[in-house]
Coordinates of C-alpha atoms and ligand atoms in Angstrom, one line a residue:
X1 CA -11.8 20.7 21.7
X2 CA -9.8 18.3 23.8
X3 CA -9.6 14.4 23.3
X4 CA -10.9 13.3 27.2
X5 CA -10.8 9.4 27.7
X6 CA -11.6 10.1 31.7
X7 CA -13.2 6.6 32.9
X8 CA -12.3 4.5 29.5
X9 CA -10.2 1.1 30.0
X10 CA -8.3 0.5 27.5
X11 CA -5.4 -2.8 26.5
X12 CA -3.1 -2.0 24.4
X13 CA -1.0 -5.1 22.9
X14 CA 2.6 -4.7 22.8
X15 CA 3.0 -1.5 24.5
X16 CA 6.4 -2.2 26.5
X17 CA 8.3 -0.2 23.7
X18 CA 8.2 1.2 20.3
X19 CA 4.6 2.7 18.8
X20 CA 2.6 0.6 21.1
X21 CA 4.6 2.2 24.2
X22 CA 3.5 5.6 22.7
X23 CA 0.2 4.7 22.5
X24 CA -0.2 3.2 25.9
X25 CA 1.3 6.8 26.8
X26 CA -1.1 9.0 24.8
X27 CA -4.0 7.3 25.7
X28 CA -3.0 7.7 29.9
X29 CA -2.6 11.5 28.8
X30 CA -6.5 11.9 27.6
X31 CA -7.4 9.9 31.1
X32 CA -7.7 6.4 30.3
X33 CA -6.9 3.7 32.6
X34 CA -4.2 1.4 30.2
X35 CA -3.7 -1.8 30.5
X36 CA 0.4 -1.8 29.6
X37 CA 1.0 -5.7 28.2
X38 CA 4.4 -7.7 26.8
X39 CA 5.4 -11.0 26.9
X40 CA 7.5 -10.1 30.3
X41 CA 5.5 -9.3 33.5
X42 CA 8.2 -7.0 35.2
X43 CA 8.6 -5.4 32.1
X44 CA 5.4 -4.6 31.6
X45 CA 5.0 -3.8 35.4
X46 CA 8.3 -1.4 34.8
X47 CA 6.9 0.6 31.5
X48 CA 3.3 1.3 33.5
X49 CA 5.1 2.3 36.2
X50 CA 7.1 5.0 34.3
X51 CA 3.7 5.7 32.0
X52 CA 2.1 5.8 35.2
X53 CA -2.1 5.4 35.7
X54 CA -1.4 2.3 33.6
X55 CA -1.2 -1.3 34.8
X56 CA 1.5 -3.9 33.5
X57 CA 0.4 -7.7 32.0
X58 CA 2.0 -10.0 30.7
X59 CA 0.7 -12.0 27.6
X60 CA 2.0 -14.2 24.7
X61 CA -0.2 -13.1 22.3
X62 CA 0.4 -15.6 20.1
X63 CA -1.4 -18.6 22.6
X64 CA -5.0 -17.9 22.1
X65 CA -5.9 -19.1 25.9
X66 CA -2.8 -16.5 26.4
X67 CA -5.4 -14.0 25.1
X68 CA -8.5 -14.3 26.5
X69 CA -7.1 -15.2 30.0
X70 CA -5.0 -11.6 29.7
X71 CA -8.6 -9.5 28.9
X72 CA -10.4 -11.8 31.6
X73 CA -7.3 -10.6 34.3
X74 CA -7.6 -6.8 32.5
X75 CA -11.3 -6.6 33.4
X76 CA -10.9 -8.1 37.0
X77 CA -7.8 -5.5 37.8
X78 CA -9.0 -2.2 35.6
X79 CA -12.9 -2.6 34.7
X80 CA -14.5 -3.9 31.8
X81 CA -12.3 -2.9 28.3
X82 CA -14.1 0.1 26.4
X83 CA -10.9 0.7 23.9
X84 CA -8.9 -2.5 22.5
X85 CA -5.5 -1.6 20.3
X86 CA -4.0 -4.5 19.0
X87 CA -0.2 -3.2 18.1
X88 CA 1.7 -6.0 18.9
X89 CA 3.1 -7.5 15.3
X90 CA 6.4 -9.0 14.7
X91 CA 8.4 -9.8 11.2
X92 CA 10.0 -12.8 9.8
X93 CA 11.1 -11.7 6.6
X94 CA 12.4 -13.7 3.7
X95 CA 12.3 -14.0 0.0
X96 CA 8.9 -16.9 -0.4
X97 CA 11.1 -19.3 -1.8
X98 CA 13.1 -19.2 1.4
X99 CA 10.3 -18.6 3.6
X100 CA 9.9 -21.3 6.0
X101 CA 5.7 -22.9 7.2
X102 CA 6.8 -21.7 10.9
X103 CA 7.8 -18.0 9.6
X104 CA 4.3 -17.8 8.1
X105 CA 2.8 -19.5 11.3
X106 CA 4.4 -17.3 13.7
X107 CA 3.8 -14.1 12.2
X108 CA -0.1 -15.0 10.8
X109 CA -0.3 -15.8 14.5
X110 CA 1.1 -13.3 16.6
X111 CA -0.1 -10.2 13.8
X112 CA -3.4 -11.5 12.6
X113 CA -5.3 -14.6 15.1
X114 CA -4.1 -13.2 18.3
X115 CA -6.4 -9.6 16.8
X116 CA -9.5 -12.2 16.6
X117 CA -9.3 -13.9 19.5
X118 CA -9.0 -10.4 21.6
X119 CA -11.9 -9.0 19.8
X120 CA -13.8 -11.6 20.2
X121 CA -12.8 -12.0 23.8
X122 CA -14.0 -7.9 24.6
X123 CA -16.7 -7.6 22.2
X124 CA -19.4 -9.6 24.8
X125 CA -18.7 -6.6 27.7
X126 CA -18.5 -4.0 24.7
X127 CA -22.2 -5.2 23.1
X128 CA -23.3 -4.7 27.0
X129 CA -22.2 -0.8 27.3
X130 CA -23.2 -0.1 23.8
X131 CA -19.9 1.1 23.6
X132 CA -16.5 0.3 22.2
X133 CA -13.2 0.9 20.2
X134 CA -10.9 -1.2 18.6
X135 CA -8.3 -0.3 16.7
X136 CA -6.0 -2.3 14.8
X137 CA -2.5 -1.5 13.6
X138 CA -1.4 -2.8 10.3
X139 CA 1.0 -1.4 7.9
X140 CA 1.0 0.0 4.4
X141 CA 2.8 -3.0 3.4
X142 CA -1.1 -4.9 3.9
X143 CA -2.4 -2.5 1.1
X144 CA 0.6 -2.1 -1.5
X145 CA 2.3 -5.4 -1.0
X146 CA 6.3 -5.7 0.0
X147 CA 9.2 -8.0 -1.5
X148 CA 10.1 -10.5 1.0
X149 CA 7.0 -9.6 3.6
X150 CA 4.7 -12.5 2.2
X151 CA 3.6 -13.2 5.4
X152 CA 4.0 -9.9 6.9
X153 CA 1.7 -8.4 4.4
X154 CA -0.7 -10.9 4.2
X155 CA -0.9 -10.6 8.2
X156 CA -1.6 -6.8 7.8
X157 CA -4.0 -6.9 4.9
X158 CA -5.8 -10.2 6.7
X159 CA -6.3 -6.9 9.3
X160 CA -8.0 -4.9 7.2
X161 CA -10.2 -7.6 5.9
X162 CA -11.4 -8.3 9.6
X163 CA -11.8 -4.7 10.7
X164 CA -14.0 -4.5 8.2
X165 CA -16.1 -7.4 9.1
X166 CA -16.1 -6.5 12.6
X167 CA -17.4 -2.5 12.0
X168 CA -20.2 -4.2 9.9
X169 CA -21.1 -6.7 12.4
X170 CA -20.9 -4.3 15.5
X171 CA -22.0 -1.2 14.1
X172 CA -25.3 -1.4 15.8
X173 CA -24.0 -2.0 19.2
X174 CA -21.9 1.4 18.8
X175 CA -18.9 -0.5 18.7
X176 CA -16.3 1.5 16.1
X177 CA -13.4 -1.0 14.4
X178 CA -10.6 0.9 12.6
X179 CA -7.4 0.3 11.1
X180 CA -4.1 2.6 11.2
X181 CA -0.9 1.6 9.0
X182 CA 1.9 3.2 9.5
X183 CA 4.6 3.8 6.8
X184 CA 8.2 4.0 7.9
X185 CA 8.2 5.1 11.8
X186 CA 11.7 6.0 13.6
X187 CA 12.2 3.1 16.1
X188 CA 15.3 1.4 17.4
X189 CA 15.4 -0.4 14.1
X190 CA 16.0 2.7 11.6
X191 CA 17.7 4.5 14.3
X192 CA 20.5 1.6 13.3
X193 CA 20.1 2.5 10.2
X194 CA 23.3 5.0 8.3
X195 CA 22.4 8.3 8.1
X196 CA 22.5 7.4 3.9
X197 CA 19.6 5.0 4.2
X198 CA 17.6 7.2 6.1
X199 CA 18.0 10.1 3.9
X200 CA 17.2 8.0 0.3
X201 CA 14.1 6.2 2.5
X202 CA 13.2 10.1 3.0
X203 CA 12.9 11.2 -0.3
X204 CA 10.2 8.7 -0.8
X205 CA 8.1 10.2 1.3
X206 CA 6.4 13.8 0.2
X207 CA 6.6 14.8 3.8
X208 CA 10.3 14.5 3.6
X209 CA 10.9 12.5 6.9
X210 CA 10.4 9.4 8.9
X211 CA 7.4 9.3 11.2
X212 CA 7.2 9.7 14.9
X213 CA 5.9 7.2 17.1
X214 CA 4.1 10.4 18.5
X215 CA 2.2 10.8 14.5
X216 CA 0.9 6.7 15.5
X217 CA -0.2 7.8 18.6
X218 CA -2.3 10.5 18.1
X219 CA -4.5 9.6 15.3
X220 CA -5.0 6.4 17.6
X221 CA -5.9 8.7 20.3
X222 CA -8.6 10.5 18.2
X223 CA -9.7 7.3 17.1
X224 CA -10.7 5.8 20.3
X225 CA -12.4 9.2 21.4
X226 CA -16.0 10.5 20.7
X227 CA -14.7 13.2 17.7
X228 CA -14.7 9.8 15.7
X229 CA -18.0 8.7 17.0
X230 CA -19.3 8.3 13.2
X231 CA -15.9 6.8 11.4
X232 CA -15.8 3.0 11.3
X233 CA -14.5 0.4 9.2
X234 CA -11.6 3.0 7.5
X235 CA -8.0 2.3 6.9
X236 CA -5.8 5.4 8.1
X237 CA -2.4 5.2 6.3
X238 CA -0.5 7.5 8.4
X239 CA 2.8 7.5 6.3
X240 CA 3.7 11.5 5.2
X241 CA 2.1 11.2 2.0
X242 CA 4.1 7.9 0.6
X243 CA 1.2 6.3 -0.6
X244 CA -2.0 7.7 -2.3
Ligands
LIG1 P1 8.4 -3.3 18.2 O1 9.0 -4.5 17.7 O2 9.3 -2.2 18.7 O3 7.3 -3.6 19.3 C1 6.4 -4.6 19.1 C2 5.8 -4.9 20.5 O4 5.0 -6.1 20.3 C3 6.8 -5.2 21.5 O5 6.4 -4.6 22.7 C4 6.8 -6.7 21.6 O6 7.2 -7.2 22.9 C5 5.4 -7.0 21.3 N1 5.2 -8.4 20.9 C6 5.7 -9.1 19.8 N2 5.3 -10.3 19.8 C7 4.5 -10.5 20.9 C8 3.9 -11.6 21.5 N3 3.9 -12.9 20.9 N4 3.2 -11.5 22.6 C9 3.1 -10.3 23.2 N5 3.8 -9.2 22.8 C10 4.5 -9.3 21.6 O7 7.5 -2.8 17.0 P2 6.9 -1.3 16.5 O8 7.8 -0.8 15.5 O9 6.6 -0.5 17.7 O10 5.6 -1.8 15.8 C11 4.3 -1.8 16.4 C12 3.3 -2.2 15.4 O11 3.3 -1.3 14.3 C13 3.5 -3.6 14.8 O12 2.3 -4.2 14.6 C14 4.1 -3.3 13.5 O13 3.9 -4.3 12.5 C15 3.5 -2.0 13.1 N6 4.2 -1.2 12.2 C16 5.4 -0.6 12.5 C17 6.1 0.1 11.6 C18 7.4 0.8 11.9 O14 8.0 1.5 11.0 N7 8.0 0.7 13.1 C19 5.6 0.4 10.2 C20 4.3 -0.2 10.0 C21 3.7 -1.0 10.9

């Protein structure tokens, strides 16, 4: 049994680096055409290049016309969009007494609206084919909560909320809407990390390690093939055990 996306289109947000990098690369490995997008257009253009069978686009994802312009130019360059990952998510932690409107603007914006607008935005060529994916990442923080992640969390639990709602409302039209939240994933930010931190994050987690961006990427792969032709609406925390 082999995961073969031969003739699927599919955008991935945030896919210059980090999880959303891997994905874009996983996806280009079961045949997919990817649509490779960051805020920066060479950058983008760079990572496809290196991915290769991937295009690069450039987006702020937090401007809504931002949005649907980027799946309109997606469509024209690649086809119409069968598999839609929004990835892209940012943090702007602080304690809630601290936390500032804009920090819970920016990150309800970028994390949560800018998932609407590009569902919304592919679901009309999606309803056509009878066919779709989307797949939203969140994080477990949007099911168990997180000191200082107010808006974070919120973002990532608004996620789930309107995955949900959209596998309900386009269930007919074969269109599948799933969530993945990752626990702690090894990135650039806990390869900063001292080898101290890393270890007492460890022992949290029955798996005894830190996830690969490679562990994101491959039940997002199986997600957006036909082995999960009868799964929608489901959260998949993929965090090594930490929480159940
Ligand atoms: P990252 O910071 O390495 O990459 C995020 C990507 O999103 C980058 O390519 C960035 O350019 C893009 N991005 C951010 N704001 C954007 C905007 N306004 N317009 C266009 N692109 C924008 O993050 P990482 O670690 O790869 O995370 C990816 C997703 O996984 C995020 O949604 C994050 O919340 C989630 N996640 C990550 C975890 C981790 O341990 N790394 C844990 C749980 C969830």
């Amino acid at each position: 049994m082999k995961i073969d996306l031969t003739g699927k289109v599919a955008l991935v947000t945030g896919s210059t680096r980090g999880i959303g990098r891997e994905i874009a690369h996983a996806l280009v490995g079961c045949g997919a055409k990817v649509a490779v997008v960051g805020r920066d257009q060479a950058k983008a253009e760079a990572v496809a290049a290196e991915i290769g069978g991937a295009a690069g686009f450039a987006c702020d994802i937090g401007v809504p016309t931002e949005v649907v312009a980027l799946v309109e130019g997606v469509e024209k360059a690649l086809g119409s969009c069968d598999i839609l990952v929004n990835n892209a998510g940012i943090t702007r932690d602080n304690l809630m007494l601290r936390m500032k409107d804009e920090d819970w603007d920016a990150v309800l914006e970028t994390n949560l609206r800018s998932a609407f607008i590009a569902i919304r935005t592919v679901q009309r060529g999606m309803m056509k084919r009878r066919w779709g994916r989307i797949i939203n990442i969140a994080s477990v923080v949007g099911l168990i909560g997180n000191k200082g992640q107010a808006n974070y969390a919120a973002s990532k639990a608004g996620l789930i909320g309107l995955s949900k709602s959209v596998a309900k409302e386009l269930a007919s039209r074969n269109i599948l809407c799933n969530v993945v939240a990752p626990g702690f994933i090894k990135t650039d930010m806990t390869d900063a990390m001292s080898e101290e931190a890393v270890k007492a994050l460890a022992e949290q987690i029955p798996l005894g390690r830190l996830g690969s961006t490679a562990d994101i990427a491959g039940v997002v792969a199986f997600l957006a093939s036909e082995h999960a032709s009868y799964v929608t609406g489901q959260v998949f925390t993929v965090d090594g055990g930490m929480v159940m």
